[in-house]
Coordinates of C-alpha atoms and ligand atoms in Angstrom, one line a residue:
M11 CA 29.2 -13.6 -41.2
N12 CA 31.0 -15.7 -38.2
L13 CA 29.1 -16.9 -35.3
D14 CA 30.4 -17.6 -31.8
V15 CA 28.1 -19.3 -29.5
Y16 CA 28.8 -19.7 -25.7
R17 CA 26.8 -21.1 -22.8
V18 CA 27.3 -19.4 -19.6
A19 CA 26.0 -20.1 -16.2
I20 CA 26.3 -17.3 -13.7
P21 CA 25.1 -18.0 -10.0
L22 CA 22.3 -15.6 -8.5
A23 CA 23.2 -13.3 -5.7
E24 CA 20.5 -15.3 -3.6
P25 CA 18.3 -18.5 -4.5
Y26 CA 15.1 -17.5 -6.0
H27 CA 12.0 -19.1 -4.8
L28 CA 9.2 -19.4 -7.3
S29 CA 5.8 -21.2 -7.4
K30 CA 5.5 -24.9 -6.8
V31 CA 5.6 -25.5 -10.6
Y32 CA 9.2 -24.1 -10.9
G33 CA 10.8 -24.7 -7.6
T34 CA 14.1 -22.7 -6.8
R35 CA 16.6 -21.5 -9.2
T36 CA 20.2 -20.8 -8.3
H37 CA 21.8 -19.9 -11.6
A38 CA 21.0 -17.8 -14.8
D39 CA 21.4 -20.5 -17.6
T40 CA 22.2 -18.2 -20.6
V41 CA 23.3 -18.8 -24.3
I42 CA 25.4 -15.9 -25.6
V43 CA 25.7 -15.2 -29.4
R44 CA 28.3 -13.3 -31.3
M45 CA 27.7 -12.3 -34.8
T46 CA 30.5 -10.7 -36.8
T47 CA 29.7 -9.4 -40.2
A48 CA 31.9 -9.4 -43.3
G49 CA 32.6 -5.9 -42.7
G50 CA 33.7 -6.6 -39.1
A51 CA 30.7 -5.3 -37.0
Q52 CA 29.9 -7.4 -34.1
G53 CA 26.7 -8.1 -32.5
W54 CA 25.8 -9.6 -29.1
G55 CA 22.7 -11.7 -28.5
E56 CA 21.5 -13.6 -25.6
G57 CA 18.9 -16.3 -25.0
D58 CA 17.7 -17.2 -21.5
P59 CA 15.8 -20.5 -21.5
G60 CA 13.3 -20.7 -18.7
G61 CA 13.7 -24.4 -18.0
F62 CA 11.7 -27.2 -19.2
D63 CA 8.6 -26.2 -17.4
F64 CA 8.6 -22.6 -18.5
T65 CA 9.7 -22.2 -22.0
G66 CA 10.2 -25.9 -22.8
D67 CA 14.1 -25.5 -23.1
T68 CA 17.4 -25.3 -21.4
G69 CA 20.9 -24.1 -22.3
E70 CA 21.9 -27.7 -22.9
M71 CA 19.1 -28.4 -24.9
I72 CA 19.9 -25.3 -27.3
M73 CA 23.7 -26.3 -27.4
A74 CA 22.7 -29.9 -28.4
S75 CA 20.3 -28.7 -31.3
I76 CA 22.9 -26.3 -32.9
N77 CA 24.4 -28.4 -35.9
T78 CA 26.3 -27.2 -38.9
D79 CA 23.3 -27.0 -41.2
L80 CA 21.5 -24.7 -38.7
L81 CA 24.7 -22.4 -38.3
A82 CA 25.6 -22.5 -42.3
E83 CA 21.6 -21.2 -42.9
I84 CA 22.6 -18.2 -40.4
I85 CA 25.9 -17.3 -41.5
G86 CA 24.6 -17.2 -45.2
T87 CA 22.4 -14.0 -43.9
R88 CA 23.0 -10.5 -44.0
V89 CA 22.1 -8.5 -40.7
D90 CA 20.4 -5.9 -42.8
D91 CA 18.3 -8.6 -44.5
W92 CA 17.7 -10.1 -41.2
V93 CA 16.1 -7.0 -39.8
E94 CA 14.3 -5.7 -42.8
S95 CA 12.6 -9.3 -43.7
G96 CA 11.8 -10.0 -40.0
Q97 CA 13.8 -13.1 -39.9
G98 CA 13.4 -13.0 -36.1
L99 CA 9.7 -14.0 -36.6
Q100 CA 10.7 -17.0 -38.5
R101 CA 12.5 -18.4 -35.2
S102 CA 11.0 -18.5 -31.7
G103 CA 12.1 -19.0 -28.2
S104 CA 15.3 -17.9 -26.7
W105 CA 17.7 -19.2 -29.4
G106 CA 15.6 -17.2 -31.8
A107 CA 15.9 -14.3 -29.4
A108 CA 19.7 -14.6 -29.2
L109 CA 19.9 -14.5 -33.0
D110 CA 17.5 -11.6 -33.3
I111 CA 19.2 -9.5 -30.6
A112 CA 22.6 -10.0 -32.2
A113 CA 21.2 -9.2 -35.6
Y114 CA 19.8 -5.8 -34.3
D115 CA 23.0 -5.1 -32.3
A116 CA 25.3 -5.6 -35.4
L117 CA 23.0 -3.6 -37.6
G118 CA 22.8 -0.7 -35.2
K119 CA 26.5 -0.6 -35.0
L120 CA 26.8 -1.0 -38.9
H121 CA 24.5 1.9 -39.4
R122 CA 25.7 3.9 -36.4
Q123 CA 22.5 3.9 -34.9
P124 CA 21.1 2.8 -31.4
V125 CA 18.7 -0.2 -31.4
W126 CA 15.7 1.8 -30.5
A127 CA 15.9 3.7 -33.7
L128 CA 15.6 0.4 -35.5
L129 CA 12.5 -0.3 -33.7
G130 CA 10.4 2.9 -33.7
D131 CA 10.1 6.3 -32.2
K132 CA 11.5 6.8 -28.9
R133 CA 8.8 7.7 -26.1
R134 CA 11.3 7.9 -23.1
D135 CA 14.9 7.7 -21.9
E136 CA 14.3 5.6 -18.7
V137 CA 12.1 3.1 -17.3
D138 CA 11.4 2.6 -13.6
S139 CA 12.3 -0.9 -12.4
L140 CA 10.3 -3.2 -10.3
W141 CA 11.8 -5.5 -7.6
P142 CA 10.6 -9.2 -7.2
T143 CA 10.4 -10.8 -4.1
S144 CA 10.8 -14.7 -3.5
S145 CA 7.8 -16.8 -2.5
G146 CA 8.0 -16.6 1.0
T147 CA 6.5 -14.8 4.2
A148 CA 5.3 -11.2 4.4
D149 CA 7.9 -10.5 7.1
A150 CA 10.5 -11.7 4.4
D151 CA 8.8 -9.6 1.7
L152 CA 8.8 -6.5 4.0
Q153 CA 12.5 -7.0 4.7
V154 CA 13.3 -7.0 1.1
I155 CA 10.9 -4.4 0.2
Q156 CA 11.9 -1.7 2.9
A157 CA 15.5 -2.0 1.7
K158 CA 14.8 -1.5 -1.9
L159 CA 12.3 1.1 -1.3
A160 CA 15.4 2.8 0.4
E161 CA 17.4 2.3 -2.8
G162 CA 14.6 4.1 -5.0
F163 CA 12.4 1.1 -6.1
R164 CA 8.6 1.8 -6.1
T165 CA 7.0 -1.2 -7.6
F166 CA 7.2 -4.9 -6.2
M167 CA 6.3 -8.2 -7.6
L168 CA 5.2 -10.9 -5.2
K169 CA 5.8 -14.4 -6.1
M170 CA 2.9 -16.5 -5.2
G171 CA 1.2 -19.8 -5.9
S172 CA 3.3 -22.0 -3.9
R173 CA 1.4 -22.1 -0.5
S174 CA -2.5 -22.1 0.4
I175 CA -4.7 -19.3 -0.5
D176 CA -5.4 -18.5 3.0
E177 CA -1.4 -18.0 3.6
D178 CA -1.1 -15.9 0.2
V179 CA -4.2 -13.6 1.4
E180 CA -2.9 -13.0 4.8
R181 CA 0.6 -12.5 3.3
L182 CA -0.6 -9.8 0.6
S183 CA -2.7 -8.1 3.3
K184 CA -0.1 -7.7 5.8
V185 CA 2.5 -6.3 3.2
A186 CA -0.2 -4.1 1.7
A187 CA -1.2 -2.8 5.2
A188 CA 2.4 -1.9 6.1
L189 CA 3.3 0.2 3.0
S190 CA 2.3 3.5 1.6
P191 CA -0.5 3.7 -1.1
E192 CA 2.1 5.1 -3.6
V193 CA 3.9 1.7 -3.5
G194 CA 2.9 -0.6 -6.3
L195 CA 2.2 -4.1 -5.9
M196 CA 1.9 -6.9 -8.1
V197 CA 1.3 -10.7 -7.7
D198 CA 2.8 -13.3 -9.9
A199 CA 1.3 -16.8 -9.4
N200 CA 3.3 -18.3 -12.0
Q201 CA 0.5 -20.9 -12.9
G202 CA 0.1 -22.0 -9.2
W203 CA -3.6 -21.8 -9.0
Q204 CA -6.7 -23.7 -9.8
L205 CA -9.6 -21.5 -10.9
D206 CA -11.5 -21.7 -7.7
E207 CA -8.2 -20.8 -5.8
A208 CA -7.6 -17.8 -8.2
L209 CA -11.3 -16.6 -7.8
E210 CA -11.2 -17.0 -3.9
F211 CA -7.8 -15.0 -3.9
A212 CA -9.2 -12.2 -6.2
D213 CA -12.4 -11.9 -4.1
R214 CA -10.5 -11.8 -0.8
I215 CA -8.1 -9.2 -1.8
R216 CA -10.3 -6.9 -3.6
D217 CA -9.7 -4.0 -1.5
V218 CA -6.0 -4.1 -2.3
P219 CA -5.1 -2.0 -5.2
L220 CA -2.9 -4.4 -7.0
V221 CA -1.3 -3.2 -10.3
L222 CA -1.9 -6.6 -11.7
I223 CA -2.2 -10.5 -11.1
E224 CA 0.1 -12.3 -13.3
Q225 CA -0.5 -15.8 -14.9
P226 CA -2.8 -17.0 -12.0
L227 CA -3.7 -20.2 -14.0
A228 CA -2.2 -22.9 -16.1
A229 CA -0.7 -21.2 -19.3
A230 CA -3.3 -23.3 -21.7
D231 CA -6.4 -22.5 -19.4
H232 CA -8.1 -20.0 -21.5
G233 CA -11.6 -21.1 -20.5
G234 CA -10.5 -20.5 -16.7
L235 CA -9.0 -17.1 -17.5
A236 CA -11.9 -15.9 -19.3
K237 CA -14.3 -16.8 -16.0
L238 CA -11.6 -15.1 -13.8
H239 CA -11.5 -12.1 -16.1
E240 CA -15.2 -11.7 -15.8
A241 CA -15.3 -12.0 -12.1
C242 CA -12.1 -10.1 -11.4
Q243 CA -12.0 -6.4 -11.0
L244 CA -8.0 -6.5 -11.1
P245 CA -5.9 -6.3 -14.2
L246 CA -4.9 -9.8 -15.3
S247 CA -1.5 -10.4 -17.1
V248 CA -0.4 -13.4 -19.1
D249 CA 3.0 -14.4 -19.2
E250 CA 3.8 -18.3 -19.6
G251 CA 0.6 -18.2 -21.8
L252 CA 2.1 -15.7 -24.0
Q253 CA 5.1 -17.5 -25.7
S254 CA 4.4 -16.6 -29.4
L255 CA 2.5 -14.0 -31.7
D256 CA 0.0 -16.5 -32.2
D257 CA -0.5 -16.7 -28.6
A258 CA -0.9 -12.9 -28.3
S259 CA -3.4 -12.8 -31.3
T260 CA -5.6 -15.6 -29.8
I261 CA -5.7 -14.1 -26.4
A262 CA -6.3 -10.7 -27.5
A263 CA -9.2 -12.1 -29.8
K264 CA -10.8 -13.8 -26.8
G265 CA -10.6 -10.7 -24.4
I266 CA -9.5 -12.7 -21.4
A267 CA -6.4 -10.5 -20.4
D268 CA -5.6 -6.8 -19.7
I269 CA -1.7 -7.0 -19.8
F270 CA 0.8 -8.8 -21.7
S271 CA 4.0 -9.7 -20.0
I272 CA 6.6 -9.5 -22.7
K273 CA 10.2 -10.9 -22.2
V274 CA 12.3 -10.6 -25.2
S275 CA 13.9 -13.8 -24.6
K276 CA 10.6 -15.8 -24.0
N277 CA 8.9 -14.2 -27.1
G278 CA 11.8 -14.8 -29.5
G279 CA 13.6 -11.4 -29.8
L280 CA 13.0 -7.9 -30.5
R281 CA 10.8 -8.3 -33.7
A282 CA 8.6 -10.7 -32.0
G283 CA 8.3 -8.6 -28.9
L284 CA 7.4 -5.3 -31.0
E285 CA 4.8 -7.3 -32.9
I286 CA 3.2 -8.7 -29.8
A287 CA 3.2 -5.1 -28.4
K288 CA 1.4 -4.1 -31.7
T289 CA -1.2 -6.5 -31.4
A290 CA -1.7 -5.7 -27.8
K291 CA -2.3 -2.0 -28.6
T292 CA -4.8 -2.7 -31.2
H293 CA -6.9 -4.5 -28.4
G294 CA -6.4 -1.9 -26.0
I295 CA -4.1 -4.2 -24.0
S296 CA -1.0 -2.8 -21.9
I297 CA 2.3 -4.1 -21.8
L298 CA 4.5 -5.0 -18.7
M299 CA 8.3 -5.2 -19.7
N300 CA 9.2 -8.4 -17.8
S301 CA 12.4 -10.6 -17.8
M302 CA 13.6 -14.2 -17.2
L303 CA 16.7 -14.7 -15.2
E304 CA 18.6 -12.8 -17.7
L305 CA 22.1 -10.9 -18.3
G306 CA 22.6 -7.5 -19.6
I307 CA 22.5 -8.2 -23.1
T308 CA 18.9 -9.3 -23.1
Q309 CA 18.1 -6.6 -20.3
S310 CA 19.4 -4.0 -22.6
A311 CA 17.4 -5.2 -25.7
S312 CA 14.4 -5.1 -23.4
L313 CA 15.0 -1.6 -22.5
H314 CA 15.6 -0.3 -26.1
L315 CA 12.0 -2.0 -26.8
G316 CA 10.4 -0.6 -23.8
C317 CA 11.5 3.0 -24.7
V318 CA 9.6 2.8 -27.9
L319 CA 6.2 1.4 -26.8
D320 CA 3.5 3.8 -26.0
S321 CA 1.4 1.4 -23.9
L322 CA 3.4 0.3 -20.9
V323 CA 1.6 -0.1 -17.7
D324 CA 2.3 2.9 -15.1
C325 CA 4.5 0.9 -12.7
G326 CA 8.0 -0.3 -12.4
H327 CA 8.9 -2.9 -15.2
A328 CA 11.8 -5.9 -14.9
Y329 CA 15.1 -4.1 -15.3
M330 CA 16.7 -5.5 -12.2
S331 CA 17.8 -8.8 -13.7
T332 CA 21.6 -8.2 -13.4
L333 CA 21.2 -6.6 -10.1
R334 CA 20.1 -10.1 -8.9
M335 CA 23.2 -12.0 -10.4
S336 CA 26.4 -12.4 -8.4
D337 CA 28.1 -11.0 -11.8
D338 CA 27.4 -10.2 -15.5
I339 CA 29.3 -10.5 -18.8
S340 CA 28.1 -6.9 -19.4
N341 CA 28.2 -3.6 -17.9
F342 CA 24.2 -3.1 -18.1
S343 CA 24.0 -2.7 -14.3
D344 CA 25.8 0.7 -14.6
F345 CA 22.7 2.1 -16.4
V346 CA 20.3 1.0 -13.5
S347 CA 20.5 3.4 -10.7
R348 CA 17.9 4.6 -7.9
G349 CA 15.4 2.0 -9.3
T350 CA 15.4 3.2 -12.9
A351 CA 16.9 2.0 -15.9
Q352 CA 18.6 4.5 -18.4
L353 CA 18.7 3.8 -22.1
P354 CA 22.4 3.7 -23.0
S355 CA 23.5 6.1 -25.7
G356 CA 26.0 4.2 -27.5
M357 CA 25.3 2.5 -30.9
G358 CA 23.7 -0.8 -31.2
L359 CA 22.6 -2.0 -27.7
G360 CA 25.0 0.6 -26.1
I361 CA 26.5 -1.8 -23.7
E362 CA 30.0 -3.5 -23.5
V363 CA 30.4 -7.3 -23.3
S364 CA 33.2 -8.9 -21.4
E365 CA 34.9 -11.8 -23.3
N366 CA 36.8 -12.4 -19.9
K367 CA 33.6 -12.7 -18.1
I368 CA 32.1 -15.1 -20.6
R369 CA 35.3 -17.2 -20.2
T370 CA 35.1 -17.2 -16.5
Y371 CA 31.5 -18.7 -16.5
L372 CA 31.7 -20.8 -19.8
K373 CA 30.1 -24.3 -19.8
D374 CA 30.3 -25.0 -23.4
E375 CA 30.8 -23.3 -26.8
C376 CA 30.8 -23.7 -30.7
H377 CA 31.9 -21.5 -33.4
A378 CA 31.0 -21.3 -37.3
Ligands
MG424 MG1 5.6 -14.1 -14.6

């Protein structure tokens, strides 16, 4: 097997203001992997580090950690062994995800099968997408939401946690009052609140039928989440707190979340995402297919996984990431139309990846 690794930075169409923990993002920082098997099948993978505060890594850190020993170990593997023996579970984070996605893509192409067929039984051919708004004002939210409603989106994720609870409550109430009840609203605080703030927020917006509140508290604050879960009627989702399969087992056993926010890149790949979803299912926990700031390889992998899961939350999921970029290295955006993502029908991930685009946005590369 040969490996080509590229670090690529693509500017966002518009800067993205997150909570006070993360500040503002302007680029998608990605690591792209191409695996070429001895027989010539090519698989593409992508890793999307969330930055030091989110996933603990960056594209630069991943490239710096790649050495000849690491690459020699990987190129000594066969993609069928990789998938069958669950190699993806041995590695974590976005680098593990990039390798795991590439192995699934290559194996799918080798066996002339779509990636979903390597993951399970297909439950659906398409998934509605949500649209996120930056952490801002109600008027700014409504401007984005009205435009995206006209384009076919029906679920919106409001980023909160960077302002006072008074401001966030006022903002959400104003947005909810301006929209029809069929529009789904969710809130993502990105760890931005203390327990007393989250309790106050949940109490004051209890009449707003939110789809979910995501990561209200610090990722490791399981004690706080347990108290909030007991007091709050709204479904609580974990995102930053759900990095690994171990996190999934721990949180599920404690019974302190209703929804797991799966991100293929954050969670270390397709196999890890699938196992997390299985753990969730046995504990009655639903799944939100979510995304980092990611390009079309990860988005496509996430869609293949989302199409085999039978416990998705009844709302839009995060398949809009490439639409928020100024460009992409793949044609995934062609499969998102009127706010819905359609499963590509080709072999493997079913998308095309442009080497020219990789060259255009290239920051660093290595080959083995
Ligand atoms: Mg989140």
